Short mmCIF file of C-alpha atoms and ligand atoms in Angstrom, two decimals:
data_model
loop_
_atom_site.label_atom_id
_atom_site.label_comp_id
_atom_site.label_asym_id
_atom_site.label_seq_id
_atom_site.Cartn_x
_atom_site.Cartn_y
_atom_site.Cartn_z
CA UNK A 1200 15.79 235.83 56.94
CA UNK A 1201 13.13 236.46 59.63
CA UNK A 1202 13.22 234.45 62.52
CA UNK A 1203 9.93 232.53 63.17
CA UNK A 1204 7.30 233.97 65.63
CA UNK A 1205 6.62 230.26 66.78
CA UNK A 1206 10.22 229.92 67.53
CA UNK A 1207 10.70 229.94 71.16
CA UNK A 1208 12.10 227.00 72.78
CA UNK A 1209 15.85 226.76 73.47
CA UNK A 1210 16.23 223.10 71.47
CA UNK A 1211 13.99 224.44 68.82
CA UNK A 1212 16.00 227.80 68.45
CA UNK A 1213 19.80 225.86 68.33
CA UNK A 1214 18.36 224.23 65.39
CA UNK A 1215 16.53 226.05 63.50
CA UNK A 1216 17.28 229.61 64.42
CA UNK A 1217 19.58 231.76 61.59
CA UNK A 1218 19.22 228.65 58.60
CA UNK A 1219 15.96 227.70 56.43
CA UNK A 1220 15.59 225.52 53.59
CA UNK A 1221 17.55 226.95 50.21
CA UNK A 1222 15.50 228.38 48.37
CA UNK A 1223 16.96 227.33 44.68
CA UNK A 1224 17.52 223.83 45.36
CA UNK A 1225 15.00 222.96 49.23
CA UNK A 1226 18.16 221.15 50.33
CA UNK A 1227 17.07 221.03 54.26
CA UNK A 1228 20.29 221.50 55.51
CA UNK A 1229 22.94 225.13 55.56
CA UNK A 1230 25.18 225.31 52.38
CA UNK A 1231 28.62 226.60 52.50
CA UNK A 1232 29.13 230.01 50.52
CA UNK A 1233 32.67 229.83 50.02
CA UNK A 1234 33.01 232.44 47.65
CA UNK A 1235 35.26 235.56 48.59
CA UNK A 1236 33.63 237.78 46.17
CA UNK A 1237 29.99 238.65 44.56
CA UNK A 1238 28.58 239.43 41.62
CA UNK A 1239 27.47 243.20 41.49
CA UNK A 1240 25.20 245.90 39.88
CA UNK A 1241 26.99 248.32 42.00
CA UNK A 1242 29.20 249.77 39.91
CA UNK A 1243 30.93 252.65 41.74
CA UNK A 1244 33.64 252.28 44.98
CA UNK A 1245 32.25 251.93 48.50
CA UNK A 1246 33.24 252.05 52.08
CA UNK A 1247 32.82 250.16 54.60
CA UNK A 1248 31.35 253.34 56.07
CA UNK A 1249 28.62 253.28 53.48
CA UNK A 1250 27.19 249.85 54.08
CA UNK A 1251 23.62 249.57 55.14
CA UNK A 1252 22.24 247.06 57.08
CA UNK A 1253 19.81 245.24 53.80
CA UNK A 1254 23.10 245.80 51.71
CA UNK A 1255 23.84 242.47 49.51
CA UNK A 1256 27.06 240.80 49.87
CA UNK A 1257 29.84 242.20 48.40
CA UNK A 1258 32.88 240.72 49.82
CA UNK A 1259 33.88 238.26 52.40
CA UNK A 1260 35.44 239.97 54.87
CA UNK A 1261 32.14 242.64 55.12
CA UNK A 1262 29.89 239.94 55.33
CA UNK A 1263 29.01 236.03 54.34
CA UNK A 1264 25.91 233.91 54.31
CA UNK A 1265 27.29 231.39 56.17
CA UNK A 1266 28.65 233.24 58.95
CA UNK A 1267 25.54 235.02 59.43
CA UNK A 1268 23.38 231.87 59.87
CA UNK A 1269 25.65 231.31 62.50
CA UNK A 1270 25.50 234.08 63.91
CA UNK A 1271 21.89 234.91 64.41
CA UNK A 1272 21.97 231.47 65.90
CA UNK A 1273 24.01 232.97 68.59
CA UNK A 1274 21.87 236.06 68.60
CA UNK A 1275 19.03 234.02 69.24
CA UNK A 1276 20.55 231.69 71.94
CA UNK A 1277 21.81 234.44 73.79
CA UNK A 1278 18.45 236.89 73.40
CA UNK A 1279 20.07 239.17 71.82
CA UNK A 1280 19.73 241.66 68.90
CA UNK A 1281 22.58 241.07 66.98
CA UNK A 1282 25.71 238.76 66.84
CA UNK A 1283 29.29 238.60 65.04
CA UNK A 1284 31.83 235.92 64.91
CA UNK A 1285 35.21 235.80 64.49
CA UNK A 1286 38.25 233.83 63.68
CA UNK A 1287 39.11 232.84 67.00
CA UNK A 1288 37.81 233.35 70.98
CA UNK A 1289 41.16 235.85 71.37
CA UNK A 1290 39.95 237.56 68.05
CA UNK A 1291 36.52 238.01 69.72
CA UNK A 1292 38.33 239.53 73.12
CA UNK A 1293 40.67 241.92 71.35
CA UNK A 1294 37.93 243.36 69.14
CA UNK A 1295 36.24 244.12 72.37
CA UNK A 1296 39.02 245.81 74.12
CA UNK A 1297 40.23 247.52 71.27
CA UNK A 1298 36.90 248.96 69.51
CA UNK A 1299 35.75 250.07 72.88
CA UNK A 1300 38.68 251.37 74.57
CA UNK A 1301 40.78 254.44 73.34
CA UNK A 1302 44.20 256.31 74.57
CA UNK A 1303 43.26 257.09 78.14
CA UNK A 1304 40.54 255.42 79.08
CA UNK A 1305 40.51 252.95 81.98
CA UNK A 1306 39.07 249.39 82.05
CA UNK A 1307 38.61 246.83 84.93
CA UNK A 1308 39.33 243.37 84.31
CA UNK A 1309 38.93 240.43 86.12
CA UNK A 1310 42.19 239.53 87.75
CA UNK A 1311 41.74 235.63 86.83
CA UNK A 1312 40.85 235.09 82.94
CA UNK A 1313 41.38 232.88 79.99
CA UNK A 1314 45.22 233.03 80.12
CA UNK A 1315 45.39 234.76 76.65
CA UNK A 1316 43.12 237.56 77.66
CA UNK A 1317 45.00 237.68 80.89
CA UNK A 1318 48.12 238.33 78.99
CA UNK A 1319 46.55 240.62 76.23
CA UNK A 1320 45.18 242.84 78.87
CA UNK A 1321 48.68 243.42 80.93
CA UNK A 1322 50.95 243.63 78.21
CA UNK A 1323 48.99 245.21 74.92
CA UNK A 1324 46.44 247.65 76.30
CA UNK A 1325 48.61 249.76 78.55
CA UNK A 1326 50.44 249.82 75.05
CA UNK A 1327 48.00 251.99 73.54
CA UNK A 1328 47.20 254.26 76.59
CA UNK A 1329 44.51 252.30 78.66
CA UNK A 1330 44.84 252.00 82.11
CA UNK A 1331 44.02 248.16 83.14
CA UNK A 1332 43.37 247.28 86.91
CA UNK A 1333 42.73 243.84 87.95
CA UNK A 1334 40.11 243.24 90.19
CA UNK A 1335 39.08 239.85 91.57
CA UNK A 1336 35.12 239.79 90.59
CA UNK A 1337 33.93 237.90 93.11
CA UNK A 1338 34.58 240.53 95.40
CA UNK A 1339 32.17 243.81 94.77
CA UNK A 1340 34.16 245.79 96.99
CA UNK A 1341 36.81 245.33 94.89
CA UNK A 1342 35.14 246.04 91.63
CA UNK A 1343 33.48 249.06 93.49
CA UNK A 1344 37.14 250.55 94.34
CA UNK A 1345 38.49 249.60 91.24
CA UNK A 1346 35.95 252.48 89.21
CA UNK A 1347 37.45 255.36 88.08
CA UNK A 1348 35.40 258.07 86.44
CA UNK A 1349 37.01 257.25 83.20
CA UNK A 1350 36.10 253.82 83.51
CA UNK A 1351 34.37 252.64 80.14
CA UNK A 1352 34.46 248.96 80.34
CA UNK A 1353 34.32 246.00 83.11
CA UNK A 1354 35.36 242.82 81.57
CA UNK A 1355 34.20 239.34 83.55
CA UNK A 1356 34.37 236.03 83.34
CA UNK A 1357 32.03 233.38 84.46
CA UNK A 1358 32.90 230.97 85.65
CA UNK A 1359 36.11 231.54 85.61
CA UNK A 1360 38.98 229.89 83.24
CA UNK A 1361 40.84 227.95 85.18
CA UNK A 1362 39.43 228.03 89.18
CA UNK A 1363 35.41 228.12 88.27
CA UNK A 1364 35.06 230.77 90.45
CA UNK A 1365 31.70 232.62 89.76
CA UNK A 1366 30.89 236.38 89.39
CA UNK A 1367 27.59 238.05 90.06
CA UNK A 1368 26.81 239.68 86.78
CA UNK A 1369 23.40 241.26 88.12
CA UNK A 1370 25.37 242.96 91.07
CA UNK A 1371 28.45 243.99 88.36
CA UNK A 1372 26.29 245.40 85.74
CA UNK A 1373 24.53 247.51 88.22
CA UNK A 1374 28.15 248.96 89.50
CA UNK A 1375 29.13 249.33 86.06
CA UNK A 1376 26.31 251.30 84.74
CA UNK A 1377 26.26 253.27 87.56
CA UNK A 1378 30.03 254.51 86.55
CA UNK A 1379 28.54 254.85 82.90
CA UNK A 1380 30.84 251.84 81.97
CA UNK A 1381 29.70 249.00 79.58
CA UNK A 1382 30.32 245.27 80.55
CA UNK A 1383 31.71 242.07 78.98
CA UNK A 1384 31.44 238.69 79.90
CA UNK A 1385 33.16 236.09 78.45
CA UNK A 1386 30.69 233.31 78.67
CA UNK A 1387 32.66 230.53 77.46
CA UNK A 1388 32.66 228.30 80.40
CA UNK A 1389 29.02 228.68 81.04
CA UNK A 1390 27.81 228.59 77.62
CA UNK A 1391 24.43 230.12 76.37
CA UNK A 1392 22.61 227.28 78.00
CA UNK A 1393 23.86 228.09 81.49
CA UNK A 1394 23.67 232.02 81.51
CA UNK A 1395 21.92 234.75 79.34
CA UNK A 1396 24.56 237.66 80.85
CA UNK A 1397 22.53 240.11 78.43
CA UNK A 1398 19.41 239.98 80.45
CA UNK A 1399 21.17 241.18 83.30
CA UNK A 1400 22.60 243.90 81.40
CA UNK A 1401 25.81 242.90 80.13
CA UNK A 1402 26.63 244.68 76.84
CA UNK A 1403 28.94 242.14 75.35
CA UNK A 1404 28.76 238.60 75.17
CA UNK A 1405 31.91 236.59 74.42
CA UNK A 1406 32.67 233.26 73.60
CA UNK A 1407 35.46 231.28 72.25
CA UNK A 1408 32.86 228.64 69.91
CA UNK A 1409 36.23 226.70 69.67
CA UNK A 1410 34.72 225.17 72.98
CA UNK A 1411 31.12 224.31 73.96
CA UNK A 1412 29.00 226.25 70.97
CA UNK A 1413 30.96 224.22 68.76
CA UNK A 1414 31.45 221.61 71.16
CA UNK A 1415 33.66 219.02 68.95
CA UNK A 1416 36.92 219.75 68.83
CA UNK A 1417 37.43 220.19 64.73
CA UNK A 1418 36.73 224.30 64.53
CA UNK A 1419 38.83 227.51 66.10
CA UNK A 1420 36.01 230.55 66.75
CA UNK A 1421 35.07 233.17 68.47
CA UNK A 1422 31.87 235.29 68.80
CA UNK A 1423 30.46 238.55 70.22
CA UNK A 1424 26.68 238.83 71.27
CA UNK A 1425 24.78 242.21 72.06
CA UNK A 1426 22.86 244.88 70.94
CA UNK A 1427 22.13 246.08 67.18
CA UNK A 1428 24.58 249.16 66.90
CA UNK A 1429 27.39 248.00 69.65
CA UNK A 1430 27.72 244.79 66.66
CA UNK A 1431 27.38 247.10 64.01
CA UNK A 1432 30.35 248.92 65.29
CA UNK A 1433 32.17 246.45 66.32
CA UNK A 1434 31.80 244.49 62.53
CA UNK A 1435 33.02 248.28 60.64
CA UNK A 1436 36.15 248.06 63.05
CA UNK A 1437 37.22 244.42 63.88
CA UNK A 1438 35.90 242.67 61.01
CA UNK A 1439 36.42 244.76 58.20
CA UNK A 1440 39.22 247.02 59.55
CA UNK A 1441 40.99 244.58 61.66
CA UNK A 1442 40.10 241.44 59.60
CA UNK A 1443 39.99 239.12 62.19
CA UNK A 1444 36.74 237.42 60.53
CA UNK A 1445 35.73 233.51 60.90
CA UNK A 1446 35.83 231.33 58.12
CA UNK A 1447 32.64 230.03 55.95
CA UNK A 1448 33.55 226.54 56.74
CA UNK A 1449 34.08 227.14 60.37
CA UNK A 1450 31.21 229.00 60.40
CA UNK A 1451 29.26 225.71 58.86
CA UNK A 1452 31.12 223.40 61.46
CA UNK A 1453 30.36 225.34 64.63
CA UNK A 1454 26.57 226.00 63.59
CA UNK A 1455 26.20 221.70 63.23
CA UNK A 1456 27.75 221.31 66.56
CA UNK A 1457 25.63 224.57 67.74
CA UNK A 1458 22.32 222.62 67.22
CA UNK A 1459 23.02 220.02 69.94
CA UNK A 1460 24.08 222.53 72.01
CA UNK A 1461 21.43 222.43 74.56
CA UNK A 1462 20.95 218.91 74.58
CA UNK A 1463 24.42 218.54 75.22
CA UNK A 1464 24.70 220.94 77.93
CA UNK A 1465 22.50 218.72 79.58
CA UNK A 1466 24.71 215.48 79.26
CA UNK A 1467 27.66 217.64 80.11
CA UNK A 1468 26.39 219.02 83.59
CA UNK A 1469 24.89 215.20 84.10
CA UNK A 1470 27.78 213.50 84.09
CA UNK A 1471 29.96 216.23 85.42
CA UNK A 1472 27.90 216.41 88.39
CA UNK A 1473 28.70 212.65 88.95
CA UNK A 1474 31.91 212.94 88.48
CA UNK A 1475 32.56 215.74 90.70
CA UNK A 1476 30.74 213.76 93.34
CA UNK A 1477 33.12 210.74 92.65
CA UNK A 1478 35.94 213.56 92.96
CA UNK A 1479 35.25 214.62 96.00
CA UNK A 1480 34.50 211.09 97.77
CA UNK A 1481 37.64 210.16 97.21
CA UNK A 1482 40.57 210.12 99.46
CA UNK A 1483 43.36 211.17 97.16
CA UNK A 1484 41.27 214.25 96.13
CA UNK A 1485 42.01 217.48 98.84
CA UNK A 1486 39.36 219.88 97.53
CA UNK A 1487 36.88 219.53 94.24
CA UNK A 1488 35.66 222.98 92.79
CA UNK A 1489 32.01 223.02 90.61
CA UNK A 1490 28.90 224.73 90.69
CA UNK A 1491 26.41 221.95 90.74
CA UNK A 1492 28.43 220.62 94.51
CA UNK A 1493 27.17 222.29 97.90
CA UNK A 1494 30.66 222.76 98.60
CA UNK A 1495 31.17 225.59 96.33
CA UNK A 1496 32.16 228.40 97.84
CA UNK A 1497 29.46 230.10 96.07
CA UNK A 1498 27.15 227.51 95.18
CA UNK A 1499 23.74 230.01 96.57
CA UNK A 1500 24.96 232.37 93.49
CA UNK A 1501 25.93 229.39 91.55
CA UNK A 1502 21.96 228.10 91.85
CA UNK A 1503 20.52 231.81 91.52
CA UNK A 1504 23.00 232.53 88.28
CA UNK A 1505 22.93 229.47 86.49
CA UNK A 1506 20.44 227.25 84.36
CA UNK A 1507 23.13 224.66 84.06
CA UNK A 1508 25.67 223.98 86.11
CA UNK A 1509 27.64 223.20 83.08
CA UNK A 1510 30.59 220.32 82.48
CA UNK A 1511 34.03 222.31 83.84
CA UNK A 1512 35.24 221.17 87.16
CA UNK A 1513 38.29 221.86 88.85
CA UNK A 1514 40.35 219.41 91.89
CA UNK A 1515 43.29 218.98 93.47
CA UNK A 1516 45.53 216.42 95.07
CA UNK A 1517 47.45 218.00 97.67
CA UNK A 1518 50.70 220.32 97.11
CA UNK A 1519 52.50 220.74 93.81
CA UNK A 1520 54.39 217.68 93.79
CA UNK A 1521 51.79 215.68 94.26
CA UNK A 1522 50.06 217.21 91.61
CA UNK A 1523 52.66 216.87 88.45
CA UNK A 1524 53.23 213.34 89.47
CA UNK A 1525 49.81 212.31 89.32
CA UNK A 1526 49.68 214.61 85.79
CA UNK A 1527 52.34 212.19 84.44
CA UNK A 1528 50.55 209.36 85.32
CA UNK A 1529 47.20 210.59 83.79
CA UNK A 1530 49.54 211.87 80.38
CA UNK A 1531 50.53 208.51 80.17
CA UNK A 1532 47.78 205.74 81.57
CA UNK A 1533 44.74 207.73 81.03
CA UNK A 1534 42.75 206.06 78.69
CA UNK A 1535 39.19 207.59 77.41
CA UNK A 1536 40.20 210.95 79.01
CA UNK A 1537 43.05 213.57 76.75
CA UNK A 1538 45.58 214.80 78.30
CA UNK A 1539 45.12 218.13 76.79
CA UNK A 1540 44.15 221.80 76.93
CA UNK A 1541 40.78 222.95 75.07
CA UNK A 1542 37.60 222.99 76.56
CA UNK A 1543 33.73 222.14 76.30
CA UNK A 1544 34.17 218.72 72.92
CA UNK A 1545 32.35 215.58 73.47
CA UNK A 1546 35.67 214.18 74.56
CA UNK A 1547 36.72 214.66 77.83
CA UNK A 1548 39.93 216.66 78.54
CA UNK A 1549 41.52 217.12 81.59
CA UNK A 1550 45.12 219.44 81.98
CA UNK A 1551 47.19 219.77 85.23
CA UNK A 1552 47.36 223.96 86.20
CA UNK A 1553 50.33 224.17 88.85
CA UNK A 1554 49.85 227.61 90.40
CA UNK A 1555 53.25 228.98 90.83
CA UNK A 1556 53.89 228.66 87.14
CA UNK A 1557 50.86 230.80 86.56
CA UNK A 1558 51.48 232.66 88.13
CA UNK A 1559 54.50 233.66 86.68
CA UNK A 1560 53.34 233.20 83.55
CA UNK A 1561 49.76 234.63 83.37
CA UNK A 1562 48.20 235.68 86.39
CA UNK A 1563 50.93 237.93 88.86
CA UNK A 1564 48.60 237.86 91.85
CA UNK A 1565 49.54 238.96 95.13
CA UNK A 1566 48.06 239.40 98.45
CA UNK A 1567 44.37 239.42 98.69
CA UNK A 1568 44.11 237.88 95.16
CA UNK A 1569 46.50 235.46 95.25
CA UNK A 1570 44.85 234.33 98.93
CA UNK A 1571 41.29 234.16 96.94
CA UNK A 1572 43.17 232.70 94.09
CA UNK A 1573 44.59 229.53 96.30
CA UNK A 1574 40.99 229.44 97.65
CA UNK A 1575 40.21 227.64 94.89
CA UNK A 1576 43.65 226.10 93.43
CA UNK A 1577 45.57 225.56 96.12
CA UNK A 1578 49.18 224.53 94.97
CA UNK A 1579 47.65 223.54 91.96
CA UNK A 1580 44.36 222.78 90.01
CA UNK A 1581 43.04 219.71 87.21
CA UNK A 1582 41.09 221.45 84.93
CA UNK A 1583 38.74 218.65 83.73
CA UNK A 1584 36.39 219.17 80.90
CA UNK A 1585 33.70 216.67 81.20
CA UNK A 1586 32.91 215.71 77.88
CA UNK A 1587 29.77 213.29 76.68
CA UNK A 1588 31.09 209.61 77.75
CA UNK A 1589 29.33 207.30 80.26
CA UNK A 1590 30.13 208.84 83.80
CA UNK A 1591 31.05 205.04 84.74
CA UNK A 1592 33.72 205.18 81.97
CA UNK A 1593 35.04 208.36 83.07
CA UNK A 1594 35.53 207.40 86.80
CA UNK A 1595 37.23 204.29 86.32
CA UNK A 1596 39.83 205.87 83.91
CA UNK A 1597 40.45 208.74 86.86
CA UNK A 1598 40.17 206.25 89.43
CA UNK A 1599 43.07 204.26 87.50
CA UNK A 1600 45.71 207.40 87.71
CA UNK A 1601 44.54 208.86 91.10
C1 LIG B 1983 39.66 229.12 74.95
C2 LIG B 1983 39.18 230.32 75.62
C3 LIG B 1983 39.36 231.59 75.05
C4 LIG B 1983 40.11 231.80 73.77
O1 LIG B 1983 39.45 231.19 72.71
P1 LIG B 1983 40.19 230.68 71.37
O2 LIG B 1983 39.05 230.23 70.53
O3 LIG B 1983 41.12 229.59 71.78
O4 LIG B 1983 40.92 231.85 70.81
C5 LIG B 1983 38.83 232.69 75.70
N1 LIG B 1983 38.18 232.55 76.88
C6 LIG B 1983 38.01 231.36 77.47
C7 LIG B 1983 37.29 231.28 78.78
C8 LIG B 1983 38.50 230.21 76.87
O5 LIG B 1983 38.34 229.03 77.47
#
């Protein structure tokens, strides 16, 4: 289906772009295709080599209706050509690193990620022959010192999972391509309302949908925006070879949730905004970290970078101790807000991040990036997801546990 000319808005395009009207019954809204396998004239084998990009659907894992509405939905959110989804965020990040990266090639990854990226990075890659270094992103020195001339691939997150700490993707794509390396972003955090990384140049766009795109909770996916043939590949390798597709249903899911996306965005960085102000006025709280407050550390590049200053927000109370008490109060007396990981629903969530256990676990900073990391954590961080209740509701129920 071709995209309408008149189709330019952001609300407009979350709704409409990637679905129309069916055309054997008009019923307004997407159906799910369920089906695994199609009917065909075709009567000889194929590869998944041989596929062209008109071919009709053959089989679920190659390609499904449903999935593709969704994903020219992303496409067109993000601006870019071409889009695939996936079963999960993870699924998304591993068919980055692994259809772009071979036996002795290097990458560059940001030394704080999503904890599962963090993890697949250090202990899988190196694995198969590719060098990882960490670099801390906000730092271009560091990502200039971290090229190598077999470099292929800078992979950056912003903001950051857990510590909201922003990246300059203008300033990191133009490093990058100067090293002839591509760059990925995952974008989960910022969502396609907040950043467009691919009009700066980044080459891949990742999300985990499980989070803002589909923004309530009830659907696991991942996707990958960016240009025509890098999604082309990436489909022939990761989804058909390495299978790691999304499902029809979840596919249906995330698209309904997708549609609100921008109006959402806008509650989310409302609200957030007041409650990071409440945060930060209040005497139990040491140090509140979001993009939308003057007293982010880079809240110039947060203004410059961002259309929305989006609903993630990170505090603390003082040292660790401190910290995991006040965590088992809020696990036990909180009341609208979940104690719970996850990211980006209409619900608010909100999950206590000592940093000596990630440490351990996930991140294995020292020095200079363990320094930049406490910047921004301290002993410890709450990773609070603003979701789409009345700001007044939400700062009484922290108030409560504080
Ligand atoms: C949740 C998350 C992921 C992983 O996504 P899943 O859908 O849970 O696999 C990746 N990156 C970030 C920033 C995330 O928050």
């Amino acid at each position: 289906m071709s995209e309408k000319s008149n189709m330019t808005g952001e609300r407009t395009k979350a709704i409409h772009a990637g679905e129309a009207p069916d055309p054997a019954t008009g019923a307004s809204a997407p159906n799910i295709v369920m089906s695994s396998t199609y009917v065909t004239e075709q009567v000889a084998g194929f590869s998944a080599h041989d596929l062209e990009d008109d071919a009709p659907y053959l089989y679920a894992r190659w390609a499904n209706p449903s999935v593709d509405m969704l994903s020219r939905k992303i496409a067109a959110m993000e601006g870019t050509e071409a889009c695939m989804c996936f079963a999960s965020g993870m699924a998304a990040a591993t068919a980055i690193f692994l259809c772009s990266l071979s036996s002795g090639d290097h990458v560059v990854v940001s030394d704080v990620s999503y904890a599962g990226v963090a993890e697949l990075v250090r202990e899988t890659l190196p694995r198969f022959g590719i060098d990882v270094t960490l670099a801390d992103m906000s730092d271009l020195d560091a990502v200039r010192t971290a090229m190598r001339p077999n470099t292929r691939l800078v992979h950056v997150e912003t903001p950051v999972n857990p510590i909201v700490r922003l990246t300059d993707l203008e300033a990191v794509c133009a490093i990058a391509r100067q090293a002839g390396a591509k760059v990925s972003c995952d974008s989960t955090f910022a969502s396609p309302m907040a950043t467009r990384p691919a009009s700066v140049g980044v080459d891949y766009v990742m999300h985990s949908a499980t989070k803002y795109i589909g923004g309530h909770g009830d659907a696991v996916g991942g996707a990958v925006a960016g240009s025509k043939a890098d999604i082309a590949a990436l489909n022939l390798e990761a989804g058909i070879h390495h299978g790691g597709i999304m499902s029809p249903f979840n596919a249906w899911l995330i698209a309904r949730g997708a549609a609100t996306l921008p109006l959402r965005m806008k509650a989310h960085e409302e609200t957030a905004q007041a409650v990071a102000q409440f945060l930060e006025d209040h005497p139990k709280v040491t140090r509140v970290i979001y993009p939308g407050l003057e007293s982010h550390p880079q809240h110039d590049l947060a203004k410059r970078q961002m259309h929305n200053f989006s609903g993630m927000i990170a505090f603390q109370v003082g040292d660790a101790a401190t910290g995991q008490a006040t965590a088992t109060r809020m696990a036990s007396d909180l009341e609208i807000i979940h104690y719970a990981v996850s990211l980006g629903h209409h619900r608010s969530l909100i999950f206590w991040m000592e940093t000596a256990g990630l440490m351990e676990s996930s991140f294995r900073l020292e020095g200079k990036q363990l320094e930049s990391y406490r910047a921004f954590a301290g002993d410890g961080i709450f990773r609070l997801s603003v979701g789409l209740e009345d700001a007044e509701d939400l700062i009484r129920d922290l108030d409560r546990v504080l």
